[in-house]
CSV table of C-alpha atoms and ligand atoms in Angstrom, one decimal:
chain,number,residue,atom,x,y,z
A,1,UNK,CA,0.0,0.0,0.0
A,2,UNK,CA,1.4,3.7,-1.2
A,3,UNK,CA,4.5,2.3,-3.2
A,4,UNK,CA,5.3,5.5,-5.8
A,5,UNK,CA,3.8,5.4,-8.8
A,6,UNK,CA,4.0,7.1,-12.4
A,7,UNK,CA,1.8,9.4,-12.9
A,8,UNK,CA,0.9,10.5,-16.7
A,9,UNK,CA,-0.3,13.7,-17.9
A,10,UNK,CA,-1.4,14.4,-21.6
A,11,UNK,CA,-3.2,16.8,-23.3
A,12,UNK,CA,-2.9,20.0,-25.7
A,13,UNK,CA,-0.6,22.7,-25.5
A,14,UNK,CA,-1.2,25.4,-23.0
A,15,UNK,CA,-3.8,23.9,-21.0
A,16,UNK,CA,-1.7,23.7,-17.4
A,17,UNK,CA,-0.6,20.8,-18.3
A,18,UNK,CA,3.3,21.9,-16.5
A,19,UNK,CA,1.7,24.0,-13.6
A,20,UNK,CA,-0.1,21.2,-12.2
A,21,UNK,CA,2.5,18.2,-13.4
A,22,UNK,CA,5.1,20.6,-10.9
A,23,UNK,CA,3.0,21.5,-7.8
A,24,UNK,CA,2.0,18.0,-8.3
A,25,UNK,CA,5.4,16.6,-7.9
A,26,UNK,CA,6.2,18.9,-5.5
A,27,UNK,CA,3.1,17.9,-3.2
A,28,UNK,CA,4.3,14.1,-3.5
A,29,UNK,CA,7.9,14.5,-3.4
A,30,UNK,CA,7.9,13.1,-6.9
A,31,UNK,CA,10.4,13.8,-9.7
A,32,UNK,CA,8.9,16.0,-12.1
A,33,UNK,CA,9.4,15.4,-15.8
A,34,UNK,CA,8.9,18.2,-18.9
A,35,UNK,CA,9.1,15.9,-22.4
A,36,UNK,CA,8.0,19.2,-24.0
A,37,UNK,CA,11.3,20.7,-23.1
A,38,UNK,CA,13.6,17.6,-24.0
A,39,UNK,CA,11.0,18.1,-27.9
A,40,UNK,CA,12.0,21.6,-27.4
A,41,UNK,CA,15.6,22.0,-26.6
A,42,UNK,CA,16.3,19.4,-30.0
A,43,UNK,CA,14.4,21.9,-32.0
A,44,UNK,CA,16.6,24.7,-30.3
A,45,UNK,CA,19.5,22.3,-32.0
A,46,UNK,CA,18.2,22.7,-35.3
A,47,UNK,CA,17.3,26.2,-35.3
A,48,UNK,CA,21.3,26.9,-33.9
A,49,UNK,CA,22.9,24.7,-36.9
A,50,UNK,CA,20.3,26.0,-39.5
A,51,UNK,CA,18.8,22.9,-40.0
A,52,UNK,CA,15.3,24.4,-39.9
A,53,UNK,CA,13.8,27.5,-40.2
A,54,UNK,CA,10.7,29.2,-41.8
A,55,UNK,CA,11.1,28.2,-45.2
A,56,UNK,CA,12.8,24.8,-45.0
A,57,UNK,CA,13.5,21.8,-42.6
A,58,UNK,CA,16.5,19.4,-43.5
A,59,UNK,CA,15.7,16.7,-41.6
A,60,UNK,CA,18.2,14.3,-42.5
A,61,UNK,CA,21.1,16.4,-41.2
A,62,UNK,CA,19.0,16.7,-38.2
A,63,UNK,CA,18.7,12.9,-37.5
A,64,UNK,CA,22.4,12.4,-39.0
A,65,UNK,CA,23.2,14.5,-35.8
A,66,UNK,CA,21.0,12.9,-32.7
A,67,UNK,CA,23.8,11.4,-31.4
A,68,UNK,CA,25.4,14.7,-30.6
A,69,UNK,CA,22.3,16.0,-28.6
A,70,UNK,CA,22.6,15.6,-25.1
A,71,UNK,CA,19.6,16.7,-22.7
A,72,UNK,CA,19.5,16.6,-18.9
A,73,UNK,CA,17.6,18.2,-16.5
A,74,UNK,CA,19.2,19.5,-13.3
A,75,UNK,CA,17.9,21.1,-10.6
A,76,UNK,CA,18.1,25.1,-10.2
A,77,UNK,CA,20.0,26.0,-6.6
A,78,UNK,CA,18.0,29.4,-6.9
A,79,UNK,CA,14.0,28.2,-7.5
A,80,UNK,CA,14.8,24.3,-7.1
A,81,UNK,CA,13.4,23.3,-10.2
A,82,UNK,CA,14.5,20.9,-12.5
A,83,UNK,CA,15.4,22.7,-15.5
A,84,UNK,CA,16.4,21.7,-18.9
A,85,UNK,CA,20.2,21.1,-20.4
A,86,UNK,CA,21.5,21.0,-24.2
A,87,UNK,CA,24.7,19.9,-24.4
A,88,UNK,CA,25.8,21.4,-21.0
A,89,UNK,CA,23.7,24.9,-21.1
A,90,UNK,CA,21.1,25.5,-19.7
A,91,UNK,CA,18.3,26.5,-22.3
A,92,UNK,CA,15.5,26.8,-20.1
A,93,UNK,CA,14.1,30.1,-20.9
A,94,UNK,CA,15.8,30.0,-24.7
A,95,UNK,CA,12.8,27.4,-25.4
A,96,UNK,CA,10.2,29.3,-24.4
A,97,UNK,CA,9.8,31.2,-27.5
A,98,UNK,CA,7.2,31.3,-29.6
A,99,UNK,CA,9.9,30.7,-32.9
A,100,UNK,CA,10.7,27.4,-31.1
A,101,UNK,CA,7.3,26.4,-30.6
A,102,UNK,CA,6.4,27.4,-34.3
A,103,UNK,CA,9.3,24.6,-35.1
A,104,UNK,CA,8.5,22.3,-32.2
A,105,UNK,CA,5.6,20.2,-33.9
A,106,UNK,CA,7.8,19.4,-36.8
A,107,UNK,CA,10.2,18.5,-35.0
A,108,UNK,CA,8.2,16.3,-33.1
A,109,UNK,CA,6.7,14.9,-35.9
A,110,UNK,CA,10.0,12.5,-36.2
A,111,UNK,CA,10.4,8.8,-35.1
A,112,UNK,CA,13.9,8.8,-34.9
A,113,UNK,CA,13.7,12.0,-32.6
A,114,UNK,CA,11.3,10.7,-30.7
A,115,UNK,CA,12.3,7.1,-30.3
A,116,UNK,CA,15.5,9.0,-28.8
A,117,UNK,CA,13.8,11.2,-26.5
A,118,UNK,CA,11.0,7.9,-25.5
A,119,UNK,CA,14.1,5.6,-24.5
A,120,UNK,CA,15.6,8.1,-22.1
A,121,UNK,CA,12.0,9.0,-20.5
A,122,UNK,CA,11.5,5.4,-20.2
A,123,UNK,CA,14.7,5.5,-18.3
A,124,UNK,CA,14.1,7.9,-16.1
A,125,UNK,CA,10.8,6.5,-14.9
A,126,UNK,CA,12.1,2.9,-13.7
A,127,UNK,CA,12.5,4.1,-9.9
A,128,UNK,CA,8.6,5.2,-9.8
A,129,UNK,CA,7.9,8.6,-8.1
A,130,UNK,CA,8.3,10.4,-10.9
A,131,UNK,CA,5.2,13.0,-12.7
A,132,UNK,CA,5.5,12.9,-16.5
A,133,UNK,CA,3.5,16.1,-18.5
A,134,UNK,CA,3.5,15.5,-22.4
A,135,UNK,CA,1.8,13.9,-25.6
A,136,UNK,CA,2.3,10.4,-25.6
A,137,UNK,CA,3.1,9.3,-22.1
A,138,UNK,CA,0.4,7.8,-21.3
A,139,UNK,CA,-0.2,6.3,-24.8
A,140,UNK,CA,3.3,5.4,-25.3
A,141,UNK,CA,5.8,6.1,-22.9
A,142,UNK,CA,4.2,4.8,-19.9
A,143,UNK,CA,0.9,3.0,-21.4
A,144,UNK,CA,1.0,1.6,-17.6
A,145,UNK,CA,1.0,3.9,-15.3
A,146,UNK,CA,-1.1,3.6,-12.3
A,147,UNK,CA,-2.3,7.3,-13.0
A,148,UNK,CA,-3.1,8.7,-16.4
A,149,UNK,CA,-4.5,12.3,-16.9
A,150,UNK,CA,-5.3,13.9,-19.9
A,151,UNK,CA,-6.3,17.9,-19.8
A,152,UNK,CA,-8.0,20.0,-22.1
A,153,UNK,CA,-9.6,23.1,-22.8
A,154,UNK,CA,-10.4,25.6,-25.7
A,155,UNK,CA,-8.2,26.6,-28.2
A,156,UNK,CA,-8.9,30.4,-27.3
A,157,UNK,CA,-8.6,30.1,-23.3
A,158,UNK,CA,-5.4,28.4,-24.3
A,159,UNK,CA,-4.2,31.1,-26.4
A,160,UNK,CA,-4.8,33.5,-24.1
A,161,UNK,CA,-3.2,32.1,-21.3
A,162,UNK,CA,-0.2,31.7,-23.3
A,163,UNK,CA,-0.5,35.0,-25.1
A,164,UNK,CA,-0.4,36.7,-21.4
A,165,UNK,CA,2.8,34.7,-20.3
A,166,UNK,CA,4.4,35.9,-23.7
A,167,UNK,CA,3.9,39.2,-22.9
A,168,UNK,CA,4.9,38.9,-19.7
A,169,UNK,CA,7.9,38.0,-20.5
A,170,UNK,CA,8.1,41.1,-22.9
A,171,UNK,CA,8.1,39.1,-26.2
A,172,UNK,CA,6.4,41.2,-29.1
A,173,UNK,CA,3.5,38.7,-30.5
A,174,UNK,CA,0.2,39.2,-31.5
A,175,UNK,CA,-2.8,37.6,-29.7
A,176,UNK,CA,-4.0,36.0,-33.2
A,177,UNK,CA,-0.3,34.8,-33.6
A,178,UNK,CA,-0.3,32.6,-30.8
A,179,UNK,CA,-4.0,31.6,-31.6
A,180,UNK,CA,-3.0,30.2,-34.9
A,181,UNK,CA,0.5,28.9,-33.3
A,182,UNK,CA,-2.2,26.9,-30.6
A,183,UNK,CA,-4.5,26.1,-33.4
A,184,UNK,CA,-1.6,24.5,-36.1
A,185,UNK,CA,0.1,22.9,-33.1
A,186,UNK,CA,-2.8,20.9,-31.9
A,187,UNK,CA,-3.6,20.0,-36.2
A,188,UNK,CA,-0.2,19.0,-36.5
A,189,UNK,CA,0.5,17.2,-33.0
A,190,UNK,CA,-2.7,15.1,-33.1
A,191,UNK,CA,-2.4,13.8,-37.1
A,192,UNK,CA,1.1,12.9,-37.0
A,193,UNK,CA,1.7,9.0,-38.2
A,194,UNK,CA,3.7,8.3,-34.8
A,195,UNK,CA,2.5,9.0,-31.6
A,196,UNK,CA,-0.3,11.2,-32.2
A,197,UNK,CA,-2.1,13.3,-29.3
A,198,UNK,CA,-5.3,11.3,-28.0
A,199,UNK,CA,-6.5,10.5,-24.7
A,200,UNK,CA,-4.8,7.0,-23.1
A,201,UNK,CA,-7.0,4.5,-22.1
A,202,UNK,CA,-8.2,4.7,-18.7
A,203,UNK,CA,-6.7,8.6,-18.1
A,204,UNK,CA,-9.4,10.7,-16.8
A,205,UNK,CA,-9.7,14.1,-18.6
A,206,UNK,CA,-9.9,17.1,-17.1
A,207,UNK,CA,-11.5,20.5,-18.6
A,208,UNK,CA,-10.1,23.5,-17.1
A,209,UNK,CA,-11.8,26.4,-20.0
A,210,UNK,CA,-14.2,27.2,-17.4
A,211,UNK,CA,-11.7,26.4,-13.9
A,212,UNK,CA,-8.6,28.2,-12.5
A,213,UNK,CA,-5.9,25.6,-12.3
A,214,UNK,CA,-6.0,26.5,-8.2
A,215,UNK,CA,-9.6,25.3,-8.3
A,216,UNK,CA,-8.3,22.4,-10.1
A,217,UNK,CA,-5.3,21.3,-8.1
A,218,UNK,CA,-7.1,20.0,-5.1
A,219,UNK,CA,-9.1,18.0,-7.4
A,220,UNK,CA,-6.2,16.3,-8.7
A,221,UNK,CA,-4.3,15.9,-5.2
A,222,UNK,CA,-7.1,13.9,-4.4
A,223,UNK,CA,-7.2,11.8,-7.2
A,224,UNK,CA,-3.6,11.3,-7.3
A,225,UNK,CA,-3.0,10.5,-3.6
A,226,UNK,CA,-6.0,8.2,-4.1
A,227,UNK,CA,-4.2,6.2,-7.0
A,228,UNK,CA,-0.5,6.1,-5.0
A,229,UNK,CA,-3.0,4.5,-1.4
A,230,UNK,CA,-3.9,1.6,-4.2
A,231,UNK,CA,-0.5,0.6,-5.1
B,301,LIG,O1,4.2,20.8,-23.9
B,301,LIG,P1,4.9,21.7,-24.9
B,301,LIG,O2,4.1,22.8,-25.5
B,301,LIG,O3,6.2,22.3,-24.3
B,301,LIG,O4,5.4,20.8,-26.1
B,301,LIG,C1,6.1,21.2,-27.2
B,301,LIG,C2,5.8,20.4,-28.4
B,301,LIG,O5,6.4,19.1,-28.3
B,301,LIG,C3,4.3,20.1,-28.7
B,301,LIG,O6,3.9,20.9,-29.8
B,301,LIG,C4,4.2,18.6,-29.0
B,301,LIG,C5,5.6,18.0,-28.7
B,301,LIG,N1,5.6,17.0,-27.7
B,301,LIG,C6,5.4,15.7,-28.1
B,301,LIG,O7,5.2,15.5,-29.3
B,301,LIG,N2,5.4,14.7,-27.2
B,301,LIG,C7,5.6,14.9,-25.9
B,301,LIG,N3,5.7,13.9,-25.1
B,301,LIG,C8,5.8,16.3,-25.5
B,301,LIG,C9,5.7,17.3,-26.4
């Protein structure tokens, strides 16, 4: 009774997905695990050796070259989070852009990348106590894990939550840029051949259009600590 468990939480972009994975994690003393950011920091990689950009994606050189990416996550002294690692920098806010996430879904998009990227989550779930936020980790990555989630919520409460954090962080976008950057992300993340976005079998979906995430949380601390008193 209460081993650690792996808990799993899908769903499409900007819906909270990250806020509640972390305070999640932090509640259980669980590992918490971005796979956005590890899909994010290789499309950093391309963009850096102009392998992709607006017009054109070389995705050959890019897979010729997966070897060379490294990606860790280590935890900040200063906030204690774990934070993302590309070859030894740290490229935590670098990724946040919204010229990465425009690249992001291609990028994605690729089974070599991903099989990469799937191997070393895979890894770094074997000791349990560990919170996973993604696309495919219930579907894929961890099809079973003793908790599956899956969130959702309109593409415009999405797109506004992100636009506000943009511009927050004093980046010059447009609200109906990030809209269609929400909107082409989703098209493009749930039609791929491999892995496609869809809810895991057994994960309970959550809606939050209508709910703050604080409303949320307590919702899911129950459910979660229910699942871990199972094991
Ligand atoms: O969660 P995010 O917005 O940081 O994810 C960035 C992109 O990475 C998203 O458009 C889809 C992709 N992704 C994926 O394909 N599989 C995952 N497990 C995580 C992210």
């Amino acid at each position: 009774m209460g081993n650690k468990i792996i808990i799993a939480i899908d769903g499409h972009s900007s819906t909270g997905k990250s806020t509640v994975a972390r305070r999640l994690a932090k509640e259980l003393g669980y590992v918490y695990v971005d796979t956005g950011a590890m899909y994010r920091s290789v499309t950093l990689y391309a963009m850096e050796n102009n392998f992709i950009n607006k017009e054109e994606f070389d995705i050959q050189s890019l897979e010729s070259e997966l070897s060379k990416i490294n990606i860790r996550f280590e935890i900040n002294a200063e906030t204690g989070r774990n934070e993302v690692a590309l070859n030894g920098i740290n490229v935590e806010k670098k990724i946040r852009t919204l010229e990465v996430s425009s690249h992001v879904s291609k990028v994605a998009a690729i089974s070599k990348v991903r099989t990469k990227l799937v191997e070393q989550q895979q890894e770094m779930g074997k000791e349990k106590g560990i919170v996973m936020d993604g696309r495919d980790i219930g579907t894929v990555v961890f099809p079973n894990a003793a908790l599956k989630l899956f969130m959702t919520a309109t593409a415009k409460d999405r797109a506004e939550r992100r636009y506000k954090e943009l511009i927050e962080k004093g980046e010059d976008v447009s609200y109906e840029d990030v809209l269609k950057n929400v909107v082409n992300r989703d098209h493009i993340d749930s039609t791929r051949k491999d892995s496609p976005l869809r809810k895991a079998e057994g994960a309970v979906v959550i809606d939050n259009s209508n709910l703050t995430l604080e409303g949320q949380f307590e919702q899911i601390l129950k459910i979660a600590k229910d699942a871990i008193a199972k094991q």
